Coordinates of C-alpha atoms (C1' of nucleotides) in Angstrom, one line a residue:
Chain H
X1 CA 56.2 -42.7 25.7
X2 CA 55.7 -46.1 24.1
X3 CA 54.8 -45.6 20.4
X4 CA 51.8 -47.5 19.0
X5 CA 49.9 -48.9 16.4
X6 CA 47.6 -51.6 17.4
X7 CA 46.1 -54.3 15.6
X8 CA 43.4 -53.0 13.1
X9 CA 42.9 -55.6 10.3
X10 CA 43.2 -58.4 12.8
X11 CA 40.8 -57.0 15.2
X12 CA 38.3 -56.0 12.7
X13 CA 38.4 -59.7 11.4
X14 CA 38.2 -61.0 14.9
X15 CA 35.1 -58.6 15.4
X16 CA 33.6 -59.6 12.2
X17 CA 33.8 -63.2 12.8
X18 CA 32.8 -62.8 16.4
X19 CA 29.7 -61.1 15.4
X20 CA 29.0 -63.8 13.0
X21 CA 29.3 -66.4 15.7
X22 CA 27.3 -64.5 18.4
X23 CA 24.6 -64.0 16.1
X24 CA 24.2 -67.3 15.4
X25 CA 25.1 -67.6 11.6
X26 CA 27.9 -70.0 12.5
X27 CA 26.5 -72.5 14.8
X28 CA 28.4 -74.2 17.5
X29 CA 30.2 -77.0 16.0
X30 CA 30.6 -75.5 12.6
X31 CA 33.6 -75.3 11.2
X32 CA 35.0 -72.0 10.0
X33 CA 36.5 -71.1 6.6
X34 CA 40.4 -72.0 6.7
X35 CA 42.8 -69.7 7.3
X36 CA 43.9 -69.3 3.6
X37 CA 40.3 -69.0 2.8
X38 CA 39.6 -66.1 5.2
X39 CA 42.9 -64.6 4.3
X40 CA 41.8 -64.5 0.8
X41 CA 38.3 -63.2 1.6
X42 CA 39.5 -60.2 3.6
X43 CA 42.6 -59.6 1.5
X44 CA 44.9 -59.9 4.1
X45 CA 47.8 -62.3 4.9
X46 CA 47.4 -65.3 6.6
X47 CA 49.3 -64.1 9.5
X48 CA 46.6 -61.5 10.1
X49 CA 43.7 -63.9 10.1
X50 CA 45.7 -65.8 12.4
X51 CA 45.6 -63.4 15.0
X52 CA 41.9 -62.8 14.7
X53 CA 41.4 -66.5 15.1
X54 CA 43.8 -66.3 18.1
X55 CA 41.5 -63.6 19.7
X56 CA 38.5 -65.8 19.4
X57 CA 40.1 -68.7 20.7
X58 CA 41.7 -67.0 23.6
X59 CA 37.8 -65.9 24.3
X60 CA 36.8 -69.4 24.1
X61 CA 34.4 -68.9 21.1
X62 CA 36.3 -71.1 18.9
X63 CA 38.3 -74.3 19.4
X64 CA 41.3 -74.8 17.0
X65 CA 42.4 -78.1 16.0
X66 CA 45.8 -78.5 14.3
X67 CA 45.3 -80.3 10.9
X68 CA 41.7 -80.3 11.1
X69 CA 40.2 -76.8 11.3
X70 CA 38.9 -74.1 13.7
X71 CA 35.5 -74.9 15.1
X72 CA 32.9 -72.6 16.8
X73 CA 32.6 -73.5 20.3
X74 CA 29.9 -73.0 22.8
X75 CA 28.1 -69.7 22.5
X76 CA 25.7 -69.8 25.2
X77 CA 27.9 -68.1 27.3
X78 CA 28.0 -65.2 25.1
X79 CA 24.5 -64.8 24.6
X80 CA 23.6 -61.3 25.2
X81 CA 21.2 -60.1 28.0
X82 CA 17.8 -58.9 26.6
X83 CA 15.8 -56.0 27.9
X84 CA 12.7 -54.4 26.7
X85 CA 12.6 -50.9 25.6
X86 CA 12.1 -49.6 29.1
X87 CA 15.1 -51.1 30.1
X88 CA 13.7 -53.6 32.4
X89 CA 15.8 -56.7 33.0
X90 CA 14.3 -58.1 36.0
X91 CA 13.7 -61.2 34.4
X92 CA 17.2 -61.8 34.3
X93 CA 17.6 -61.8 38.1
X94 CA 14.7 -64.2 38.4
X95 CA 16.5 -66.7 36.3
X96 CA 19.1 -66.9 38.9
X97 CA 21.7 -64.7 37.4
X98 CA 23.1 -62.2 39.5
X99 CA 23.5 -58.6 38.8
X100 CA 25.9 -56.5 40.7
X101 CA 26.6 -52.9 40.7
X102 CA 30.0 -51.1 41.2
X103 CA 29.9 -47.5 41.8
X104 CA 32.9 -45.9 40.1
X105 CA 32.8 -42.1 40.9
X106 CA 30.5 -40.1 42.9
X107 CA 30.5 -36.3 43.3
X108 CA 29.1 -33.0 42.7
X109 CA 29.9 -30.5 40.2
X110 CA 28.5 -28.1 37.3
X111 CA 27.5 -30.7 34.6
X112 CA 28.1 -30.0 30.9
X113 CA 25.8 -27.7 29.3
X114 CA 23.2 -30.0 27.4
X115 CA 22.8 -32.1 30.7
X116 CA 22.3 -28.9 32.9
X117 CA 19.7 -27.9 30.4
X118 CA 17.8 -31.1 30.4
X119 CA 17.7 -31.0 34.3
X120 CA 16.5 -27.4 34.2
X121 CA 19.5 -26.2 35.9
X122 CA 20.6 -22.6 36.0
X123 CA 24.0 -21.9 34.6
X124 CA 26.3 -23.0 37.3
X125 CA 24.0 -25.0 39.5
X126 CA 25.7 -28.1 40.5
X127 CA 24.4 -31.7 40.2
X128 CA 25.3 -35.0 41.4
X129 CA 27.3 -37.3 38.9
X130 CA 27.8 -40.8 39.5
X131 CA 29.3 -43.4 37.3
X132 CA 28.4 -47.0 37.8
X133 CA 29.2 -50.1 36.2
X134 CA 26.7 -52.9 36.2
X135 CA 27.7 -56.5 36.2
X136 CA 26.0 -60.0 35.4
X137 CA 27.4 -63.0 36.7
X138 CA 30.6 -61.0 37.4
X139 CA 30.9 -59.5 34.0
X140 CA 30.3 -56.0 33.0
X141 CA 27.7 -55.3 30.6
X142 CA 26.8 -51.5 31.1
X143 CA 28.4 -48.3 32.2
X144 CA 26.1 -45.7 33.5
X145 CA 26.6 -42.0 34.1
X146 CA 23.9 -40.2 35.9
X147 CA 23.2 -36.5 36.8
X148 CA 20.9 -35.7 39.2
X149 CA 20.2 -32.1 40.6
X150 CA 22.0 -31.4 43.7
X151 CA 19.0 -31.1 45.9
X152 CA 17.8 -34.4 45.2
X153 CA 21.3 -36.0 45.4
X154 CA 21.9 -34.7 49.0
X155 CA 18.9 -36.9 50.1
X156 CA 20.9 -40.1 49.9
X157 CA 24.3 -41.2 50.6
X158 CA 27.2 -42.6 48.3
X159 CA 26.5 -46.1 50.0
X160 CA 23.0 -45.8 49.2
X161 CA 23.6 -45.2 45.6
X162 CA 25.8 -48.1 45.3
X163 CA 23.3 -50.5 46.7
X164 CA 19.6 -49.2 45.5
X165 CA 18.4 -48.2 42.1
X166 CA 18.8 -44.3 41.8
X167 CA 15.1 -44.0 40.8
X168 CA 14.0 -45.5 43.9
X169 CA 16.3 -42.9 45.9
X170 CA 14.9 -40.1 43.9
X171 CA 11.4 -41.1 44.4
X172 CA 12.2 -41.6 48.1
X173 CA 13.1 -38.0 48.2
X174 CA 9.7 -37.0 47.6
X175 CA 9.9 -36.4 44.1
X176 CA 7.3 -37.8 41.5
X177 CA 8.5 -39.3 38.3
X178 CA 6.0 -39.7 35.6
X179 CA 7.5 -38.9 32.4
X180 CA 10.7 -39.9 30.6
X181 CA 12.1 -39.7 27.2
X182 CA 14.9 -41.8 26.0
X183 CA 17.2 -42.1 22.9
X184 CA 19.0 -45.2 21.5
X185 CA 22.0 -44.7 19.6
X186 CA 25.6 -46.3 19.1
X187 CA 29.1 -45.2 19.7
X188 CA 32.6 -46.3 20.2
X189 CA 34.1 -47.2 23.2
X190 CA 36.3 -44.3 24.8
X191 CA 39.0 -44.9 27.2
X192 CA 37.3 -44.9 30.5
X193 CA 34.1 -47.0 29.3
X194 CA 36.3 -49.3 27.4
X195 CA 38.3 -50.2 30.6
X196 CA 35.2 -50.5 32.7
X197 CA 33.5 -52.8 30.5
X198 CA 36.5 -54.8 29.9
X199 CA 36.7 -53.8 26.4
X200 CA 39.2 -52.5 23.9
X201 CA 39.0 -48.8 23.0
X202 CA 37.0 -48.5 19.9
X203 CA 34.6 -51.4 20.4
X204 CA 31.0 -50.7 19.5
X205 CA 28.5 -49.6 22.2
X206 CA 24.9 -49.2 22.5
X207 CA 23.9 -46.1 23.9
X208 CA 20.8 -45.2 25.9
X209 CA 20.4 -41.7 27.1
X210 CA 17.3 -41.1 29.4
X211 CA 15.8 -38.1 31.1
X212 CA 13.2 -38.5 33.8
X213 CA 10.8 -35.6 34.4
X214 CA 8.8 -34.8 37.6
X215 CA 5.3 -33.9 36.7
X216 CA 6.1 -30.3 36.6
X217 CA 8.3 -31.1 33.6
X218 CA 11.5 -30.5 35.4
X219 CA 14.1 -33.2 34.8
X220 CA 15.4 -35.2 38.0
X221 CA 17.6 -37.6 36.4
X222 CA 19.9 -37.7 33.3
X223 CA 21.1 -41.1 32.5
X224 CA 23.6 -41.9 30.0
X225 CA 24.2 -45.6 29.6
X226 CA 26.7 -47.6 27.5
X227 CA 26.0 -51.0 26.9
X228 CA 28.1 -54.0 25.5
X229 CA 26.2 -54.9 22.6
X230 CA 27.5 -58.6 23.0
X231 CA 26.0 -58.7 26.3
X232 CA 23.0 -56.5 26.2
X233 CA 20.5 -55.6 23.8
X234 CA 17.0 -54.1 23.4
X235 CA 14.0 -56.0 22.5
X236 CA 10.6 -55.3 21.7
X237 CA 7.3 -56.7 20.3
X238 CA 5.2 -55.0 17.9
X239 CA 1.7 -55.2 17.1
X240 CA -0.1 -53.7 13.9
X241 CA -2.4 -51.1 14.9
X242 CA -4.5 -48.6 12.9
X243 CA -6.2 -50.1 9.9
X244 CA -4.9 -49.7 6.7
X245 CA -4.9 -45.9 6.0
X246 CA -2.8 -45.4 8.9
X247 CA -0.8 -48.6 9.2
X248 CA 1.7 -48.5 12.0
X249 CA 3.6 -50.5 14.6
X250 CA 3.0 -50.1 18.2
X251 CA 4.6 -51.6 20.9
X252 CA 2.9 -54.8 22.5
X253 CA 2.2 -53.5 26.1
X254 CA 1.4 -56.7 27.7
X255 CA 4.8 -57.4 26.9
X256 CA 5.9 -60.5 28.5
X257 CA 6.3 -63.4 26.0
X258 CA 9.4 -64.6 24.0
X259 CA 8.2 -68.0 24.3
X260 CA 8.7 -69.1 21.0
X261 CA 11.8 -70.9 19.9
X262 CA 15.0 -69.0 19.5
X263 CA 14.3 -67.1 16.9
X264 CA 17.7 -66.0 15.8
X265 CA 18.7 -63.0 13.6
X266 CA 21.2 -62.3 11.2
X267 CA 21.9 -61.3 7.9
X268 CA 24.1 -62.4 4.9
X269 CA 27.5 -63.4 5.2
X270 CA 30.1 -60.6 5.7
X271 CA 27.5 -58.4 7.1
X272 CA 26.5 -56.8 10.2
X273 CA 24.9 -58.9 12.9
X274 CA 22.3 -58.4 15.3
X275 CA 22.0 -60.5 18.7
X276 CA 19.8 -63.4 19.3
X277 CA 17.0 -62.9 21.6
X278 CA 17.3 -65.0 24.6
X279 CA 14.6 -67.2 25.6
X280 CA 13.1 -66.0 28.7
X281 CA 10.5 -67.0 31.0
X282 CA 9.4 -64.5 33.2
X283 CA 7.7 -64.6 36.3
X284 CA 4.2 -63.2 36.8
Chain J
X1 CA 49.2 -55.2 -2.6
X2 CA 49.4 -52.1 -0.5
X3 CA 50.4 -52.8 2.9
X4 CA 48.6 -51.1 5.7
X5 CA 48.4 -49.8 9.3
X6 CA 45.6 -47.3 9.0
X7 CA 45.1 -44.4 11.4
X8 CA 44.0 -45.7 14.5
X9 CA 44.6 -43.3 17.5
X10 CA 44.0 -40.1 15.4
X11 CA 40.5 -41.7 14.1
X12 CA 39.7 -42.7 17.6
X13 CA 40.3 -39.0 18.9
X14 CA 38.4 -37.9 16.0
X15 CA 35.4 -40.0 16.9
X16 CA 35.4 -39.2 20.3
X17 CA 35.5 -35.6 19.6
X18 CA 32.9 -35.7 17.1
X19 CA 30.8 -37.7 19.7
X20 CA 31.1 -35.0 22.1
X21 CA 30.3 -32.3 19.3
X22 CA 27.1 -34.0 17.9
X23 CA 26.0 -34.8 21.5
X24 CA 26.0 -31.2 22.2
X25 CA 28.5 -31.2 25.0
X26 CA 30.6 -28.9 22.9
X27 CA 28.0 -26.2 21.8
X28 CA 28.7 -24.3 18.4
X29 CA 31.1 -21.5 18.9
X30 CA 32.8 -23.0 21.7
X31 CA 36.8 -23.3 21.6
X32 CA 38.2 -26.8 21.7
X33 CA 41.1 -27.5 24.1
X34 CA 44.3 -26.7 22.3
X35 CA 46.2 -29.3 20.4
X36 CA 48.8 -29.6 23.2
X37 CA 46.2 -30.1 25.7
X38 CA 44.5 -32.6 23.9
X39 CA 47.8 -34.5 23.0
X40 CA 48.5 -34.8 26.7
X41 CA 44.8 -35.7 27.5
X42 CA 44.7 -38.6 25.2
X43 CA 48.6 -39.5 25.5
X44 CA 49.3 -39.4 22.0
X45 CA 51.5 -36.8 19.9
X46 CA 50.4 -33.5 18.7
X47 CA 50.7 -34.7 15.3
X48 CA 48.0 -37.3 16.0
X49 CA 45.6 -34.8 17.6
X50 CA 46.2 -32.8 14.7
X51 CA 45.0 -35.4 12.1
X52 CA 41.9 -35.9 14.1
X53 CA 41.1 -32.3 14.1
X54 CA 41.9 -32.1 10.5
X55 CA 39.2 -34.7 9.9
X56 CA 36.6 -32.7 11.7
X57 CA 37.6 -29.7 9.8
X58 CA 37.3 -31.6 6.6
X59 CA 33.9 -32.5 7.7
X60 CA 32.9 -29.1 8.5
X61 CA 32.2 -29.9 12.1
X62 CA 35.1 -27.6 13.4
X63 CA 36.8 -24.5 12.2
X64 CA 40.4 -24.0 12.9
X65 CA 41.7 -20.5 13.0
X66 CA 45.6 -20.2 13.1
X67 CA 46.9 -18.3 15.9
X68 CA 43.5 -18.6 17.7
X69 CA 42.1 -22.1 18.2
X70 CA 39.6 -24.6 16.9
X71 CA 36.1 -23.8 17.1
X72 CA 33.1 -25.9 17.0
X73 CA 31.0 -25.2 13.9
X74 CA 27.7 -25.5 12.8
X75 CA 26.2 -28.7 14.3
X76 CA 22.7 -28.4 13.1
X77 CA 23.7 -30.2 9.8
X78 CA 24.7 -33.1 11.6
X79 CA 21.9 -33.5 14.0
X80 CA 20.5 -36.9 13.7
X81 CA 17.1 -38.0 12.4
X82 CA 15.0 -39.1 15.1
X83 CA 12.5 -42.2 14.9
X84 CA 10.3 -43.6 17.3
X85 CA 10.6 -47.2 18.2
X86 CA 8.5 -48.5 15.6
X87 CA 10.9 -46.9 13.2
X88 CA 8.5 -44.1 12.0
X89 CA 10.2 -41.2 10.6
X90 CA 7.4 -39.7 8.6
X91 CA 7.5 -36.5 10.5
X92 CA 10.8 -35.9 8.9
X93 CA 9.1 -36.0 5.4
X94 CA 6.6 -33.6 6.6
X95 CA 9.4 -31.2 7.6
X96 CA 10.2 -30.8 4.1
X97 CA 13.2 -33.4 4.1
X98 CA 13.3 -35.7 1.2
X99 CA 14.1 -39.3 1.3
X100 CA 15.2 -41.6 -1.2
X101 CA 16.0 -45.3 -1.6
X102 CA 18.3 -46.9 -3.6
X103 CA 18.2 -50.8 -4.3
X104 CA 21.7 -52.2 -4.1
X105 CA 20.8 -55.8 -4.8
X106 CA 18.0 -57.8 -5.4
X107 CA 17.9 -61.6 -5.9
X108 CA 16.7 -65.1 -4.6
X109 CA 18.7 -67.9 -2.8
X110 CA 18.9 -69.7 0.2
X111 CA 19.3 -67.7 3.2
X112 CA 21.5 -68.1 6.2
X113 CA 20.3 -70.6 8.5
X114 CA 19.0 -68.2 11.3
X115 CA 17.2 -66.1 8.7
X116 CA 15.7 -69.1 7.2
X117 CA 14.3 -70.2 10.7
X118 CA 12.8 -66.9 11.5
X119 CA 11.0 -67.1 8.2
X120 CA 9.9 -70.6 8.8
X121 CA 11.6 -71.9 5.8
X122 CA 12.6 -75.7 5.4
X123 CA 16.2 -76.4 4.7
X124 CA 16.9 -75.4 1.0
X125 CA 13.9 -73.1 0.5
X126 CA 14.9 -70.0 -1.1
X127 CA 14.1 -66.5 -0.2
X128 CA 14.4 -63.1 -1.7
X129 CA 17.3 -60.9 -0.4
X130 CA 17.3 -57.4 -1.3
X131 CA 19.6 -54.6 0.1
X132 CA 18.7 -51.0 -0.1
X133 CA 20.2 -47.8 1.1
X134 CA 17.9 -44.9 2.4
X135 CA 19.0 -41.5 2.0
X136 CA 17.8 -38.4 3.4
X137 CA 18.7 -35.0 1.5
X138 CA 20.8 -37.1 -0.6
X139 CA 22.7 -38.5 2.4
X140 CA 22.7 -42.2 3.2
X141 CA 21.5 -43.0 6.6
X142 CA 20.5 -46.6 6.4
X143 CA 21.5 -49.7 5.0
X144 CA 18.7 -52.2 4.8
X145 CA 19.0 -55.9 4.2
X146 CA 15.7 -57.8 4.0
X147 CA 14.6 -61.3 3.3
X148 CA 11.2 -62.5 2.3
X149 CA 10.0 -66.0 1.3
X150 CA 10.1 -66.5 -2.2
X151 CA 6.4 -67.2 -2.7
X152 CA 5.8 -63.6 -1.5
X153 CA 8.7 -62.2 -3.1
X154 CA 7.5 -63.1 -6.7
X155 CA 4.3 -61.3 -6.4
X156 CA 6.1 -58.0 -6.9
X157 CA 9.0 -56.7 -9.1
X158 CA 12.4 -55.4 -8.8
X159 CA 11.2 -51.9 -9.7
X160 CA 8.4 -52.1 -7.4
X161 CA 10.6 -52.8 -4.6
X162 CA 12.8 -49.9 -5.3
X163 CA 9.8 -47.6 -5.3
X164 CA 7.4 -48.7 -2.6
X165 CA 7.8 -49.7 1.1
X166 CA 8.3 -53.4 1.3
X167 CA 5.7 -54.0 3.7
X168 CA 3.1 -52.4 1.6
X169 CA 4.0 -54.9 -1.1
X170 CA 3.9 -57.7 1.2
X171 CA 0.3 -57.0 2.4
X172 CA -0.5 -56.4 -1.2
X173 CA 0.1 -59.9 -1.7
X174 CA -2.5 -60.9 0.5
X175 CA -0.5 -61.5 3.5
X176 CA -1.8 -60.0 6.8
X177 CA 0.8 -58.6 9.1
X178 CA 0.0 -58.4 12.6
X179 CA 2.9 -58.9 14.9
X180 CA 6.7 -58.2 14.8
X181 CA 9.5 -58.4 17.1
X182 CA 12.5 -56.4 16.7
X183 CA 15.9 -56.1 18.5
X184 CA 18.2 -53.0 18.6
X185 CA 22.0 -53.3 19.0
X186 CA 25.2 -51.9 17.8
X187 CA 28.2 -53.1 15.7
X188 CA 31.1 -51.8 13.6
X189 CA 30.6 -51.2 10.0
X190 CA 31.9 -54.0 7.7
X191 CA 33.1 -53.3 4.2
X192 CA 30.0 -53.2 2.2
X193 CA 27.9 -51.3 4.7
X194 CA 30.7 -48.8 5.1
X195 CA 31.0 -48.1 1.5
X196 CA 27.1 -47.8 1.0
X197 CA 26.9 -45.3 4.1
X198 CA 29.8 -43.5 3.4
X199 CA 31.7 -44.3 6.3
X200 CA 34.9 -45.8 7.1
X201 CA 35.2 -49.4 8.0
X202 CA 34.9 -49.8 11.8
X203 CA 32.6 -47.0 12.4
X204 CA 29.8 -47.6 14.9
X205 CA 26.5 -48.4 13.7
X206 CA 23.0 -48.8 15.1
X207 CA 21.3 -52.0 14.4
X208 CA 17.7 -52.9 14.1
X209 CA 16.7 -56.4 13.2
X210 CA 12.9 -57.1 12.9
X211 CA 11.0 -59.8 12.0
X212 CA 7.4 -59.5 10.9
X213 CA 4.8 -62.3 11.3
X214 CA 1.6 -63.2 9.9
X215 CA -1.3 -64.2 12.1
X216 CA -0.3 -67.8 11.8
X217 CA 2.9 -67.1 13.3
X218 CA 4.8 -67.7 10.1
X219 CA 7.6 -65.1 9.4
X220 CA 7.1 -63.0 6.3
X221 CA 9.8 -60.4 6.5
X222 CA 13.2 -60.4 7.9
X223 CA 14.8 -56.9 8.2
X224 CA 18.3 -56.3 9.1
X225 CA 18.9 -52.5 9.2
X226 CA 22.2 -50.6 10.0
X227 CA 21.8 -47.0 10.8
X228 CA 24.6 -44.3 10.9
X229 CA 24.3 -43.2 14.4
X230 CA 25.2 -39.6 13.4
X231 CA 22.2 -39.3 11.2
X232 CA 19.8 -41.6 13.0
X233 CA 18.6 -42.7 16.5
X234 CA 15.6 -44.1 18.2
X235 CA 13.6 -41.9 20.4
X236 CA 10.8 -42.8 22.7
X237 CA 8.6 -41.4 25.4
X238 CA 7.9 -43.4 28.6
X239 CA 5.4 -42.9 31.2
X240 CA 5.3 -44.4 34.6
X241 CA 2.6 -47.0 34.9
X242 CA 2.1 -49.6 37.8
X243 CA 2.1 -47.9 41.0
X244 CA 4.8 -48.5 43.6
X245 CA 4.8 -52.2 44.2
X246 CA 5.6 -52.8 40.5
X247 CA 7.0 -49.5 39.1
X248 CA 7.8 -49.5 35.5
X249 CA 8.1 -47.6 32.4
X250 CA 6.0 -48.0 29.5
X251 CA 6.1 -46.6 26.2
X252 CA 3.9 -43.2 25.7
X253 CA 1.6 -44.1 22.8
X254 CA 0.7 -40.8 22.1
X255 CA 3.2 -39.4 19.4
X256 CA 6.3 -38.1 20.9
X257 CA 7.2 -34.5 20.4
X258 CA 10.6 -34.1 18.6
X259 CA 13.3 -33.2 20.7
X260 CA 13.6 -29.7 19.6
X261 CA 17.0 -28.6 19.7
X262 CA 16.5 -25.3 18.4
X263 CA 18.3 -23.3 21.1
X264 CA 18.3 -20.3 18.5
X265 CA 20.1 -17.7 20.5
X266 CA 23.8 -18.4 20.5
X267 CA 24.8 -16.4 17.4
X268 CA 28.5 -16.1 18.0
X269 CA 30.8 -14.6 15.8
X270 CA 29.5 -13.9 12.2
X271 CA 27.9 -17.0 11.1
X272 CA 29.1 -18.6 8.3
X273 CA 27.2 -20.7 5.7
X274 CA 29.7 -23.4 5.4
X275 CA 28.4 -26.0 3.2
X276 CA 31.1 -28.8 3.7
X277 CA 31.0 -31.6 1.6
X278 CA 30.4 -34.9 3.5
X279 CA 33.2 -37.0 2.2
X280 CA 35.3 -38.3 5.0
X281 CA 38.0 -39.8 2.7
X282 CA 41.1 -39.4 4.6
X283 CA 44.6 -39.9 3.4
X284 CA 45.2 -38.6 -0.1
Chain L
dG1 C1' 55.3 -3.8 22.2
dG2 C1' 55.8 -8.3 23.9
dA3 C1' 54.7 -12.1 26.3
dA4 C1' 52.0 -16.1 25.9
dC5 C1' 49.2 -18.4 23.7
dC6 C1' 47.8 -20.6 19.5
dT7 C1' 47.6 -23.1 14.8
dG8 C1' 50.5 -24.3 10.5
dT9 C1' 54.7 -26.9 8.9
dA10 C1' 58.7 -29.7 8.6
dT11 C1' 62.3 -33.1 10.1
dG12 C1' 64.1 -37.7 11.1
dA13 C1' 63.6 -41.9 13.8
dT14 C1' 61.0 -45.9 15.6
dG15 C1' 58.4 -49.6 16.0
dG16 C1' 54.8 -52.5 15.6
dA17 C1' 51.4 -54.2 12.4
dT18 C1' 51.3 -56.6 8.2
dA19 C1' 53.0 -59.1 4.1
dA20 C1' 55.4 -62.8 1.9
dT21 C1' 57.4 -67.2 2.1
dA22 C1' 58.7 -71.5 3.8
dC23 C1' 58.1 -75.7 6.3
dA24 C1' 56.9 -78.8 10.1
dG25 C1' 53.3 -81.9 11.8
dC26 C1' 48.4 -83.4 12.4
dT27 C1' 43.7 -85.0 10.2
dT28 C1' 40.8 -86.5 7.0
dT29 C1' 39.6 -88.8 2.8
dG30 C1' 39.8 -92.0 -0.8
Chain P
dC1 C1' 49.5 -95.4 2.3
dA2 C1' 49.6 -91.1 0.0
dA3 C1' 47.3 -86.7 -1.2
dA4 C1' 45.4 -83.0 0.0
dG5 C1' 43.8 -80.4 3.5
dC6 C1' 44.6 -77.9 7.6
dT7 C1' 47.2 -75.6 11.7
dG8 C1' 51.5 -74.5 14.0
dT9 C1' 55.6 -71.9 13.6
dA10 C1' 59.5 -69.5 11.8
dT11 C1' 62.0 -65.9 9.3
dT12 C1' 62.4 -61.8 6.8
dA13 C1' 61.2 -57.3 4.7
dT14 C1' 58.3 -53.5 4.1
dC15 C1' 55.5 -50.0 5.4
dC16 C1' 53.3 -46.0 7.9
dA17 C1' 51.1 -44.2 12.1
dT18 C1' 53.1 -42.3 15.6
dC19 C1' 56.7 -39.7 18.1
dA20 C1' 59.7 -36.2 19.4
dT21 C1' 61.4 -31.9 18.3
dA22 C1' 61.9 -27.6 16.3
dC23 C1' 60.6 -23.3 14.4
dA24 C1' 57.5 -20.4 11.2
dG25 C1' 53.8 -17.2 11.7
dG26 C1' 49.1 -15.9 13.5
dT27 C1' 46.2 -14.1 17.6
dT28 C1' 45.1 -12.5 21.9
dC29 C1' 45.6 -9.6 26.0
dC30 C1' 48.0 -6.7 29.0

DNA sequence: GGAACCTGTATGATGGATAATACAGCTTTG
DNA sequence: CAAAGCTGTATTATCCATCATACAGGTTCC
């Protein structure tokens, strides 16, 4: 068995720098602090900084010029996709970007207890489990694990699942979907997800867990989605509702907009990032 | 300078197991796979698995019984706070949980370019930057970095900021807030955030970036929030709108019912009061 | 009781990440 | 041109996470 210990500090610095670049804090063309400076800043040796920069370089995020410095390269290719809170990204397709789905796994079995519970399954009852990866322009950005009660799952084939949206298939089976709940969170990539998303284990991931209910209140779909944060983020517009006494933000329903100039977001140096919303025009 | 190489595989396994526990996949009382099994599953040595389990143990998530096995312990203490998408968690306060805010940093300066842009500042214009940590029941769960145009920031004092919601202070200054945009994402904890949130560097974090605009369209607040995913998550209810042709999910405006996780009946072996300190300091 | 698990504990070996240091060649600046 | 940066490239040494292995002592179950 090969032993281990993988880059840690190096990868960390790589990720931090990467975040700052993708977030727009370091604009294209800008020169990064020198290797000695970065080494001092992060209290590591220059060799380590160097490894981090090599990773950025290999990824094309940065261009190194001997004798001159390291410069931020084209970031446009790395700009994340933006979806609204209901997870709609159809506007991307309209923009000519191609999305593709790859079905990694398909089968029936007894799901873990919490999922069974959310689907209202009796102990021992089976469900269909599928794992899919969604790609945009050939690059994977989401890793979806879905569970559907067996009696629904049986109404469509594996091939159909690979080709059509699951929810559409569910509705085709005669089930009406009406309500859903979802939770957004963050995790680290485990081995399978990391492999599927072309990431290293331990990379941060955005998480979305959604349960779709039919009118009777029975769950018909349990979705667990993992997103690469550098390629996907949730975005929403809020409006102020309820005058003073009860001031609160509510989602702006007419949602389409995003017209304004690239409003980027980021915070201070050496901090956490967040993505830059994409300027998107949408049809309709 | 102390050299390095920190636990990697061990921590990874720790985090993965932790996720499964917190997510409910491994219910309280359940017995984890044995150390040899886990070692095989993750292709590591038993020593490494052991370290991961030690971390879980120290955190109180798991109880180890020599000769018997390792069992999932009380998870209720770890259940994350749930907030709706507009970031309201008032219902928690209603539940008797106390929140507290600690002001870590306060000052004025020229913000990084993307933030300046979002606030509509001219190059060189200054803004107030504050860093706060929010605690619930004494435990930190969010790390907030806010930027406000100087002319607004000057209308309140540092003490006021530490005591009252920022948005309230902004509105008190005469500014009307009407619209906001926010993006949700994920990252890894950097050094400062990790320290403030009592985490290790490299832990996953939920990210929320919100920009609040006044009616004229000028930004008046830039918020960058980092949340511990094990203590905080976003939750929302959706309803199906737009019949077939344009089927889509929209946020349910009525208040979401909290995800009641009280599956009371499960009292396994003698319940234990275990009040475990939350320190995750590893290495001694 | 005893087999078959399990967790606790100790050992030595190893290899890869990191540190520390030195020097080359290029670029920019004055 | 020369000085002062910078990146490229070695070399050597250290450290420690991990591996592999062995054995102890507890628990479960037949």
